[in-house]
Every structure is written in C-alpha cells, then in structure tokens.
Amino acid sequence: MIRFGWKQIGFTCAFLGALWACGGGSTDDPTPTPPTDQASSDRKVMLTNIADNIILPSYANFKTKFDGMLAKADAFAAKPDKAALTEFRQAWVDAYTEWQKVELFDVGPAEQHTLRNFFNIYPADVAGIETYVAAGTGSLEVPLSYPKQGFPALDYLLNGLGANDDAILASYTTAADAAKRIAYLKRITTQMNTVFTAVYTEWTTGGYRDTFVNCTALNAGCSTSKLVNGFVLNYERYIRSGKFGIPSGAMTNGTIAPEKVEGYYKKDLSLTLAKTAHQATIDFFNGKSIKTGQEGPSLKTYLTSLGAKDSSTGTALVDIINSQFTSTNQQLNTLKPNLADETRTNTAAVVEVYTRMQKAVRMLKVDMTTAMSISITYTDNDGD
C-alpha cells in the first residue's frame, strides 16, 4: 500500500483535482502549456533532463552503431565473403545491443512511426522472409511484415541460413536465389534506415524536443503520461514477457518456446540483449545521464517530490522499485548467455527472472502511476 505526499505548493494538484493540468482531463490535445504549479515545474525540469541528457544522446549513440552496421551491410552486399560476413555480424551485434537502450523511448516520433515494429518484432517469420525473398517483392509496411524485417530478420539472414559460414555464404553467392537474397538484405536495411531517420530528424531538427519538454500537463496527450506509458509498456511487454515470460513458458502454462528467444540464431547474444535492456530501464528510471553518468531529474526524483511511500513501512517507493530492480539483476546474473538453452535446461531460473520482473511491473504500473496521477492507456490481459 503506497501513500503519497506533496511538498510546498505541489499540493495544488491534489487540492484542485478538477484542473486538467494536474490530474488529467477530457482532451488528448498535446498543445504545450506553461507550468502553473510546483509539480508542473518539476515535470518540465524532468522532461528537459530526459530529453537532453538521456533520449537525444542515446539516439545519437545508436545512430553511430546503426550507421556502422549499414556500412558493413553495403560492403557485404557488394562482396559477400567470410571477412565481410564477420564484420557485418559484429556491426549487427553492436547495433542490436545499442538498440536495447532506445527501444523504451516509445513516445513522440517513435510512437508515431511505430519504430519498434520495423526494428525488433521477434521471433523472425522465416517462412515469410523466404516468401519475400523468392518473390522479390512484398510490402514492408503492413503488420504481417513486421517479423520479416529488422534485427530479428537480420539474425536469421546472418546466422540462421546454414550450419556454418560456408553454407551461409553459399546462400549469397552460388544459390539460385543469391541475388534475390542480397536484394532483400538491402531492402530491410534501407527500410530500417528510412524509419529511424524520420524519428531521429523529428527529435533533432524537427522541433519535437521543444514540444516534448514544454508539454508539462498530465493529460494523456502530454509528455509525462506518454513517456510513462511507453516506459512501463516496454518493461512489461517487451522485457518481462517477450524476453522471459513467453520463451520460458511462464505465460503459456509451462509450455516452453526456446525458438521465441530474442537473438535466437546468434545463440550467445540473447542474455546480453536482455541485460542491456534491463539496465537501460534502471538507468532511465533514475535519470542517469548518458553524457556524464550522473543522476538528474527523473521519474525517481519526481516520485520523491510527490512523497510516495509504503504506508506500512514508510519506505520510499523509489527505494522499493530500485530494490526490486537489483533483485532481478541478481537473478539475471545466474543465467548463461544462451537463453534458448537456458529455457530448455534451466527453466526454473528463467521463470524466476520473469517472477521478479512481474513484481517490478506492479510497482511501476500501479504504485508509480497512481502516485503520479497518470492513467495507463494501453491494455494487457495477464491480470496486472
């Protein structure tokens, strides 16, 4: 049970709950509004720090890795040999790992362009990929195409086409459809680049950064609500469920599905991706600057300013949440790198990761959002 307190004149939102700027309203209009109370001012400071010291530099770091991958993809397409394959794979690993640090920013341009759908819907649809390769065409814009592209499709195309490098390279050199396969590789990397460029441009030169920091109200169309919803959704659905709950059988009545692990064909990458995503969640919650490594205004400091505490122990909600994150990290550290193998041979340990994450989900989705007077606007059917 969590109780909430307000410092200084921040009690205005609780006292004047009818005011849409404090407690949500009937409009989703994201038109920026100036701060009208202490809590709104706190939100602007938080949003400014998140934009300038977390989101923008994280996107810049990802762009560097992603651009490197695109260059290696072009080099491989021009000359598909072992050296080019090795370099393309490593660049893919680097970019995929860096992606885990930006996937949680499902707000603004990323939400509008459904960035995740073009980058990381897994497991890869192998049959669908092969159909597209054979046809030499096929829309990459429709929902059924999402698992046929992005990092998971590249995983299959770089690591899953054969038992060894020679067999994989044959698919790009001597196979009857080699030219079509190379063309498909170029199609999906081009598609990824097109969508990410649109998102990145809107943040950096398109004016969204200012819209984001100035939309300080708590209605569903403004930044704090959208940011928190995207953050919690990412943790619940794409880390807890996607990386652990579904593959381990924790969400499917004990039916394990190792083939649904992220990074399935690379084998030894899946745990690295999961750990990176989880740590990105922790760092974001605590406002850790990408530039300096120091904590700044964040969900943590905002919750602290609201005085959110456990009513029975008096423990600050932020401390409870961080303690649960630490507990999950401890369990993650017991796992071996290949999560597909772990779901088969060490199932209980993988399920335990899910269980610990589930406790954090409740804290984030219920306790944190209640303290912030934010409504969860997405739906899940697993009883959270």
GROMACS .gro file of C-alpha atoms in nm:
model
  384
    1MET     CA    1   0.000   0.000   0.000
    2ILE     CA    2   0.152   0.331  -0.107
    3ARG     CA    3   0.078   0.670   0.040
    4PHE     CA    4   0.151   0.999  -0.127
    5GLY     CA    5   0.254   1.342   0.000
    6TRP     CA    6   0.309   1.679  -0.162
    7LYS     CA    7   0.587   1.926  -0.090
    8GLN     CA    8   0.547   2.303  -0.083
    9ILE     CA    9   0.269   2.422  -0.314
   10GLY     CA   10   0.272   2.097  -0.511
   11PHE     CA   11  -0.040   2.002  -0.312
   12THR     CA   12  -0.229   2.222  -0.560
   13CYS     CA   13  -0.281   1.926  -0.795
   14ALA     CA   14  -0.435   1.714  -0.523
   15PHE     CA   15  -0.640   2.000  -0.386
   16LEU     CA   16  -0.764   2.120  -0.723
   17GLY     CA   17  -0.807   1.779  -0.876
   18ALA     CA   18  -1.061   1.910  -1.125
   19LEU     CA   19  -0.796   2.109  -1.305
   20TRP     CA   20  -0.691   1.914  -1.614
   21ALA     CA   21  -0.332   2.035  -1.587
   22CYS     CA   22  -0.292   1.847  -1.262
   23GLY     CA   23  -0.495   1.531  -1.278
   24GLY     CA   24  -0.573   1.460  -1.641
   25GLY     CA   25  -0.864   1.585  -1.844
   26SER     CA   26  -1.106   1.516  -2.121
   27THR     CA   27  -0.873   1.620  -2.401
   28ASP     CA   28  -0.570   1.449  -2.553
   29ASP     CA   29  -0.457   1.773  -2.715
   30PRO     CA   30  -0.076   1.776  -2.670
   31THR     CA   31  -0.051   2.153  -2.712
   32PRO     CA   32   0.229   2.266  -2.477
   33THR     CA   33   0.109   2.450  -2.169
   34PRO     CA   34   0.320   2.661  -1.934
   35PRO     CA   35   0.388   2.536  -1.581
   36THR     CA   36   0.120   2.653  -1.338
   37ASP     CA   37   0.235   2.488  -1.014
   38GLN     CA   38   0.537   2.332  -0.847
   39ALA     CA   39   0.461   1.981  -0.973
   40SER     CA   40   0.430   2.107  -1.330
   41SER     CA   41   0.762   2.289  -1.292
   42ASP     CA   42   0.918   1.969  -1.160
   43ARG     CA   43   0.789   1.785  -1.465
   44LYS     CA   44   0.943   2.037  -1.702
   45VAL     CA   45   1.281   2.005  -1.531
   46MET     CA   46   1.249   1.626  -1.550
   47LEU     CA   47   1.145   1.626  -1.916
   48THR     CA   48   1.429   1.861  -2.007
   49ASN     CA   49   1.686   1.635  -1.843
   50ILE     CA   50   1.537   1.325  -2.002
   51ALA     CA   51   1.535   1.483  -2.348
   52ASP     CA   52   1.879   1.644  -2.341
   53ASN     CA   53   2.080   1.401  -2.130
   54ILE     CA   54   1.913   1.067  -2.198
   55ILE     CA   55   1.697   1.039  -2.509
   56LEU     CA   56   1.890   1.255  -2.755
   57PRO     CA   57   2.238   1.125  -2.668
   58SER     CA   58   2.106   0.769  -2.659
   59TYR     CA   59   1.964   0.810  -3.008
   60ALA     CA   60   2.295   0.964  -3.120
   61ASN     CA   61   2.489   0.667  -2.982
   62PHE     CA   62   2.252   0.428  -3.152
   63LYS     CA   63   2.282   0.616  -3.480
   64THR     CA   64   2.659   0.572  -3.470
   65LYS     CA   65   2.629   0.196  -3.425
   66PHE     CA   66   2.345   0.169  -3.673
   67ASP     CA   67   2.529   0.367  -3.940
   68GLY     CA   68   2.825   0.138  -3.887
   69MET     CA   69   2.602  -0.163  -3.942
   70LEU     CA   70   2.456  -0.014  -4.259
   71ALA     CA   71   2.805   0.041  -4.397
   72LYS     CA   72   2.902  -0.319  -4.327
   73ALA     CA   73   2.575  -0.438  -4.481
   74ASP     CA   74   2.657  -0.249  -4.801
   75ALA     CA   75   3.008  -0.393  -4.805
   76PHE     CA   76   2.875  -0.746  -4.763
   77ALA     CA   77   2.617  -0.697  -5.037
   78ALA     CA   78   2.891  -0.578  -5.272
   79LYS     CA   79   3.127  -0.862  -5.185
   80PRO     CA   80   2.975  -1.145  -4.977
   81ASP     CA   81   3.282  -1.325  -4.841
   82LYS     CA   82   3.385  -1.450  -4.497
   83ALA     CA   83   3.558  -1.130  -4.394
   84ALA     CA   84   3.259  -0.916  -4.489
   85LEU     CA   85   3.021  -1.158  -4.317
   86THR     CA   86   3.223  -1.145  -3.995
   87GLU     CA   87   3.232  -0.766  -3.997
   88PHE     CA   88   2.862  -0.736  -4.080
   89ARG     CA   89   2.774  -0.974  -3.796
   90GLN     CA   90   2.976  -0.780  -3.541
   91ALA     CA   91   2.826  -0.450  -3.652
   92TRP     CA   92   2.480  -0.609  -3.626
   93VAL     CA   93   2.557  -0.725  -3.270
   94ASP     CA   94   2.680  -0.378  -3.175
   95ALA     CA   95   2.375  -0.204  -3.321
   96TYR     CA   96   2.128  -0.459  -3.180
   97THR     CA   97   2.278  -0.421  -2.834
   98GLU     CA   98   2.265  -0.042  -2.857
   99TRP     CA   99   1.904  -0.066  -2.973
  100GLN     CA  100   1.810  -0.205  -2.632
  101LYS     CA  101   1.893   0.136  -2.484
  102VAL     CA  102   1.650   0.329  -2.707
  103GLU     CA  103   1.360   0.088  -2.754
  104LEU     CA  104   1.199   0.215  -2.433
  105PHE     CA  105   1.157   0.568  -2.577
  106ASP     CA  106   0.815   0.485  -2.723
  107VAL     CA  107   0.697   0.845  -2.722
  108GLY     CA  108   0.652   1.111  -2.987
  109PRO     CA  109   0.815   1.024  -3.322
  110ALA     CA  110   0.897   0.666  -3.220
  111GLU     CA  111   0.535   0.605  -3.129
  112GLN     CA  112   0.404   0.785  -3.437
  113HIS     CA  113   0.627   0.591  -3.676
  114THR     CA  114   0.592   0.265  -3.475
  115LEU     CA  115   0.971   0.238  -3.473
  116ARG     CA  116   0.979  -0.086  -3.276
  117ASN     CA  117   0.765  -0.264  -3.537
  118PHE     CA  118   1.031  -0.211  -3.802
  119PHE     CA  119   1.324  -0.295  -3.578
  120ASN     CA  120   1.252  -0.567  -3.326
  121ILE     CA  121   0.946  -0.788  -3.365
  122TYR     CA  122   1.052  -1.146  -3.296
  123PRO     CA  123   1.066  -1.437  -3.348
  124ALA     CA  124   1.151  -1.380  -3.712
  125ASP     CA  125   0.895  -1.511  -3.960
  126VAL     CA  126   1.132  -1.740  -4.150
  127ALA     CA  127   0.868  -1.870  -4.391
  128GLY     CA  128   0.755  -1.516  -4.461
  129ILE     CA  129   1.111  -1.397  -4.520
  130GLU     CA  130   1.173  -1.678  -4.767
  131THR     CA  131   0.848  -1.597  -4.947
  132TYR     CA  132   0.951  -1.233  -4.980
  133VAL     CA  133   1.298  -1.333  -5.099
  134ALA     CA  134   1.158  -1.568  -5.364
  135ALA     CA  135   0.900  -1.313  -5.482
  136GLY     CA  136   1.146  -1.028  -5.491
  137THR     CA  137   0.873  -0.807  -5.354
  138GLY     CA  138   0.622  -0.771  -5.070
  139SER     CA  139   0.511  -0.480  -4.856
  140LEU     CA  140   0.721  -0.395  -4.551
  141GLU     CA  141   0.457  -0.155  -4.420
  142VAL     CA  142   0.180  -0.396  -4.315
  143PRO     CA  143   0.167  -0.559  -3.969
  144LEU     CA  144   0.223  -0.909  -4.110
  145SER     CA  145   0.556  -0.790  -4.245
  146TYR     CA  146   0.699  -0.674  -3.913
  147PRO     CA  147   0.860  -1.009  -3.816
  148LYS     CA  148   1.007  -1.032  -4.167
  149GLN     CA  149   1.240  -0.736  -4.112
  150GLY     CA  150   1.452  -0.554  -3.856
  151PHE     CA  151   1.718  -0.700  -3.631
  152PRO     CA  152   1.546  -1.042  -3.593
  153ALA     CA  153   1.530  -1.090  -3.971
  154LEU     CA  154   1.898  -0.996  -3.995
  155ASP     CA  155   1.968  -1.252  -3.722
  156TYR     CA  156   1.821  -1.522  -3.944
  157LEU     CA  157   1.988  -1.394  -4.260
  158LEU     CA  158   2.332  -1.366  -4.097
  159ASN     CA  159   2.329  -1.663  -3.861
  160GLY     CA  160   2.044  -1.899  -3.947
  161LEU     CA  161   2.080  -1.991  -4.313
  162GLY     CA  162   2.321  -2.279  -4.261
  163ALA     CA  163   2.523  -2.484  -4.016
  164ASN     CA  164   2.844  -2.291  -4.084
  165ASP     CA  165   2.977  -1.985  -4.261
  166ASP     CA  166   3.037  -2.166  -4.587
  167ALA     CA  167   2.675  -2.276  -4.603
  168ILE     CA  168   2.552  -1.928  -4.516
  169LEU     CA  169   2.775  -1.763  -4.775
  170ALA     CA  170   2.651  -2.005  -5.040
  171SER     CA  171   2.306  -1.855  -4.994
  172TYR     CA  172   2.451  -1.522  -5.110
  173THR     CA  173   2.691  -1.644  -5.377
  174THR     CA  174   2.608  -1.972  -5.552
  175ALA     CA  175   2.244  -2.040  -5.462
  176ALA     CA  176   1.988  -1.988  -5.734
  177ASP     CA  177   1.825  -1.705  -5.536
  178ALA     CA  178   2.151  -1.548  -5.418
  179ALA     CA  179   2.088  -1.218  -5.594
  180LYS     CA  180   1.736  -1.200  -5.455
  181ARG     CA  181   1.862  -1.268  -5.103
  182ILE     CA  182   2.114  -0.988  -5.127
  183ALA     CA  183   1.842  -0.761  -5.261
  184TYR     CA  184   1.620  -0.847  -4.966
  185LEU     CA  185   1.900  -0.773  -4.723
  186LYS     CA  186   1.935  -0.430  -4.879
  187ARG     CA  187   1.557  -0.376  -4.871
  188ILE     CA  188   1.524  -0.432  -4.499
  189THR     CA  189   1.831  -0.230  -4.401
  190THR     CA  190   1.704   0.054  -4.620
  191GLN     CA  191   1.363   0.031  -4.455
  192MET     CA  192   1.518   0.043  -4.108
  193ASN     CA  193   1.724   0.345  -4.207
  194THR     CA  194   1.424   0.528  -4.352
  195VAL     CA  195   1.212   0.485  -4.040
  196PHE     CA  196   1.487   0.564  -3.791
  197THR     CA  197   1.597   0.871  -3.987
  198ALA     CA  198   1.241   1.005  -3.971
  199VAL     CA  199   1.230   0.957  -3.593
  200TYR     CA  200   1.576   1.100  -3.530
  201THR     CA  201   1.520   1.401  -3.754
  202GLU     CA  202   1.197   1.495  -3.578
  203TRP     CA  203   1.377   1.486  -3.243
  204THR     CA  204   1.687   1.677  -3.354
  205THR     CA  205   1.578   1.931  -3.615
  206GLY     CA  206   1.203   1.889  -3.647
  207GLY     CA  207   1.107   2.064  -3.324
  208TYR     CA  208   0.984   1.766  -3.124
  209ARG     CA  209   1.239   1.817  -2.847
  210ASP     CA  210   1.079   2.153  -2.758
  211THR     CA  211   0.727   2.012  -2.785
  212PHE     CA  212   0.831   1.730  -2.551
  213VAL     CA  213   0.977   1.945  -2.274
  214ASN     CA  214   0.703   2.208  -2.287
  215CYS     CA  215   0.404   1.975  -2.274
  216THR     CA  216   0.401   1.956  -1.895
  217ALA     CA  217   0.037   1.873  -1.824
  218LEU     CA  218  -0.067   1.527  -1.710
  219ASN     CA  219  -0.339   1.467  -1.968
  220ALA     CA  220  -0.295   1.159  -2.188
  221GLY     CA  221  -0.167   1.360  -2.484
  222CYS     CA  222   0.122   1.523  -2.298
  223SER     CA  223   0.478   1.408  -2.246
  224THR     CA  224   0.484   1.268  -1.892
  225SER     CA  225   0.184   1.043  -1.950
  226LYS     CA  226   0.308   0.922  -2.287
  227LEU     CA  227   0.660   0.872  -2.159
  228VAL     CA  228   0.549   0.676  -1.853
  229ASN     CA  229   0.307   0.462  -2.052
  230GLY     CA  230   0.575   0.378  -2.306
  231PHE     CA  231   0.831   0.307  -2.034
  232VAL     CA  232   0.602   0.073  -1.840
  233LEU     CA  233   0.476  -0.096  -2.156
  234ASN     CA  234   0.831  -0.167  -2.270
  235TYR     CA  235   0.924  -0.320  -1.935
  236GLU     CA  236   0.608  -0.525  -1.906
  237ARG     CA  237   0.551  -0.650  -2.258
  238TYR     CA  238   0.886  -0.639  -2.430
  239ILE     CA  239   1.130  -0.720  -2.148
  240ARG     CA  240   0.934  -0.921  -1.891
  241SER     CA  241   0.707  -1.106  -2.136
  242GLY     CA  242   0.897  -1.106  -2.464
  243LYS     CA  243   1.243  -1.187  -2.335
  244PHE     CA  244   1.146  -1.420  -2.049
  245GLY     CA  245   0.778  -1.491  -1.988
  246ILE     CA  246   0.691  -1.637  -2.327
  247PRO     CA  247   1.010  -1.834  -2.402
  248SER     CA  248   1.022  -1.984  -2.051
  249GLY     CA  249   0.658  -2.092  -2.051
  250ALA     CA  250   0.578  -1.870  -1.752
  251MET     CA  251   0.297  -1.711  -1.953
  252THR     CA  252   0.195  -2.018  -2.154
  253ASN     CA  253   0.103  -2.272  -1.885
  254GLY     CA  254   0.454  -2.415  -1.875
  255THR     CA  255   0.493  -2.471  -2.250
  256ILE     CA  256   0.846  -2.353  -2.320
  257ALA     CA  257   0.931  -2.192  -2.654
  258PRO     CA  258   1.309  -2.157  -2.692
  259GLU     CA  259   1.267  -2.056  -3.055
  260LYS     CA  260   1.095  -1.736  -2.938
  261VAL     CA  261   1.405  -1.606  -2.763
  262GLU     CA  262   1.540  -1.276  -2.889
  263GLY     CA  263   1.857  -1.320  -3.095
  264TYR     CA  264   1.774  -1.689  -3.139
  265TYR     CA  265   2.009  -1.770  -3.428
  266LYS     CA  266   2.313  -1.595  -3.280
  267LYS     CA  267   2.274  -1.825  -2.977
  268ASP     CA  268   2.502  -1.642  -2.731
  269LEU     CA  269   2.356  -1.291  -2.765
  270SER     CA  270   2.014  -1.321  -2.603
  271LEU     CA  271   2.116  -1.269  -2.240
  272THR     CA  272   2.332  -0.969  -2.334
  273LEU     CA  273   2.034  -0.808  -2.506
  274ALA     CA  274   1.810  -0.875  -2.206
  275LYS     CA  275   2.061  -0.743  -1.953
  276THR     CA  276   2.124  -0.432  -2.160
  277ALA     CA  277   1.752  -0.360  -2.188
  278HIS     CA  278   1.700  -0.412  -1.815
  279GLN     CA  279   1.990  -0.186  -1.721
  280ALA     CA  280   1.861   0.080  -1.960
  281THR     CA  281   1.531   0.065  -1.770
  282ILE     CA  282   1.706   0.116  -1.438
  283ASP     CA  283   1.923   0.400  -1.566
  284PHE     CA  284   1.624   0.576  -1.720
  285PHE     CA  285   1.415   0.548  -1.404
  286ASN     CA  286   1.699   0.701  -1.204
  287GLY     CA  287   1.777   0.973  -1.458
  288LYS     CA  288   2.131   0.861  -1.534
  289SER     CA  289   2.289   1.096  -1.787
  290ILE     CA  290   2.429   0.930  -2.098
  291LYS     CA  291   2.684   1.210  -2.114
  292THR     CA  292   2.815   1.214  -1.756
  293GLY     CA  293   2.682   0.904  -1.582
  294GLN     CA  294   2.537   1.125  -1.310
  295GLU     CA  295   2.174   1.107  -1.196
  296GLY     CA  296   1.949   1.403  -1.267
  297PRO     CA  297   1.579   1.495  -1.261
  298SER     CA  298   1.387   1.179  -1.343
  299LEU     CA  299   1.096   0.955  -1.258
  300LYS     CA  300   1.284   0.885  -0.936
  301THR     CA  301   1.319   1.249  -0.831
  302TYR     CA  302   0.962   1.327  -0.938
  303LEU     CA  303   0.824   1.042  -0.726
  304THR     CA  304   1.039   1.161  -0.438
  305SER     CA  305   0.896   1.513  -0.470
  306LEU     CA  306   0.547   1.363  -0.450
  307GLY     CA  307   0.640   1.185  -0.127
  308ALA     CA  308   0.531   0.837  -0.245
  309LYS     CA  309   0.593   0.584   0.034
  310ASP     CA  310   0.481   0.244   0.152
  311SER     CA  311   0.212   0.311   0.410
  312SER     CA  312   0.308   0.023   0.638
  313THR     CA  313   0.687   0.067   0.643
  314GLY     CA  314   0.735   0.429   0.540
  315THR     CA  315   0.988   0.317   0.281
  316ALA     CA  316   1.012   0.546  -0.021
  317LEU     CA  317   0.857   0.397  -0.334
  318VAL     CA  318   1.170   0.475  -0.534
  319ASP     CA  319   1.376   0.264  -0.294
  320ILE     CA  320   1.131  -0.025  -0.321
  321ILE     CA  321   1.141  -0.012  -0.701
  322ASN     CA  322   1.520   0.006  -0.716
  323SER     CA  323   1.547  -0.280  -0.469
  324GLN     CA  324   1.332  -0.493  -0.698
  325PHE     CA  325   1.544  -0.398  -0.998
  326THR     CA  326   1.850  -0.512  -0.803
  327SER     CA  327   1.683  -0.840  -0.716
  328THR     CA  328   1.609  -0.902  -1.083
  329ASN     CA  329   1.968  -0.822  -1.180
  330GLN     CA  330   2.091  -1.075  -0.928
  331GLN     CA  331   1.878  -1.343  -1.089
  332LEU     CA  332   1.984  -1.241  -1.439
  333ASN     CA  333   2.344  -1.291  -1.334
  334THR     CA  334   2.275  -1.660  -1.261
  335LEU     CA  335   2.190  -1.731  -1.626
  336LYS     CA  336   2.418  -1.844  -1.908
  337PRO     CA  337   2.445  -1.643  -2.234
  338ASN     CA  338   2.224  -1.868  -2.449
  339LEU     CA  339   1.869  -1.811  -2.322
  340ALA     CA  340   1.727  -2.066  -2.566
  341ASP     CA  341   1.934  -2.335  -2.396
  342GLU     CA  342   1.851  -2.194  -2.054
  343THR     CA  343   1.478  -2.222  -2.118
  344ARG     CA  344   1.531  -2.591  -2.200
  345THR     CA  345   1.774  -2.693  -1.926
  346ASN     CA  346   1.740  -2.426  -1.656
  347THR     CA  347   1.374  -2.336  -1.694
  348ALA     CA  348   1.303  -2.257  -1.329
  349ALA     CA  349   1.581  -1.997  -1.319
  350VAL     CA  350   1.443  -1.821  -1.627
  351VAL     CA  351   1.090  -1.829  -1.484
  352GLU     CA  352   1.228  -1.673  -1.166
  353VAL     CA  353   1.355  -1.376  -1.369
  354TYR     CA  354   1.003  -1.333  -1.502
  355THR     CA  355   0.860  -1.357  -1.148
  356ARG     CA  356   1.092  -1.089  -1.015
  357MET     CA  357   1.020  -0.863  -1.309
  358GLN     CA  358   0.649  -0.914  -1.252
  359LYS     CA  359   0.685  -0.765  -0.903
  360ALA     CA  360   0.852  -0.459  -1.055
  361VAL     CA  361   0.574  -0.434  -1.314
  362ARG     CA  362   0.314  -0.398  -1.039
  363MET     CA  363   0.519  -0.128  -0.870
  364LEU     CA  364   0.564   0.067  -1.193
  365LYS     CA  365   0.222   0.010  -1.344
  366VAL     CA  366   0.014   0.056  -1.029
  367ASP     CA  367   0.207   0.228  -0.749
  368MET     CA  368   0.415   0.467  -0.959
  369THR     CA  369   0.135   0.572  -1.193
  370THR     CA  370  -0.108   0.618  -0.904
  371ALA     CA  371   0.141   0.843  -0.727
  372MET     CA  372   0.181   1.046  -1.045
  373SER     CA  373  -0.194   1.060  -1.122
  374ILE     CA  374  -0.125   0.902  -1.460
  375SER     CA  375  -0.364   0.657  -1.627
  376ILE     CA  376  -0.234   0.351  -1.806
  377THR     CA  377  -0.367   0.382  -2.160
  378TYR     CA  378  -0.251   0.051  -2.306
  379THR     CA  379  -0.406  -0.288  -2.232
  380ASP     CA  380  -0.265  -0.626  -2.136
  381ASN     CA  381  -0.463  -0.936  -2.048
  382ASP     CA  382  -0.242  -1.101  -1.788
  383GLY     CA  383  -0.403  -0.958  -1.476
  384ASP     CA  384  -0.157  -0.679  -1.384
   0.00000   0.00000   0.00000
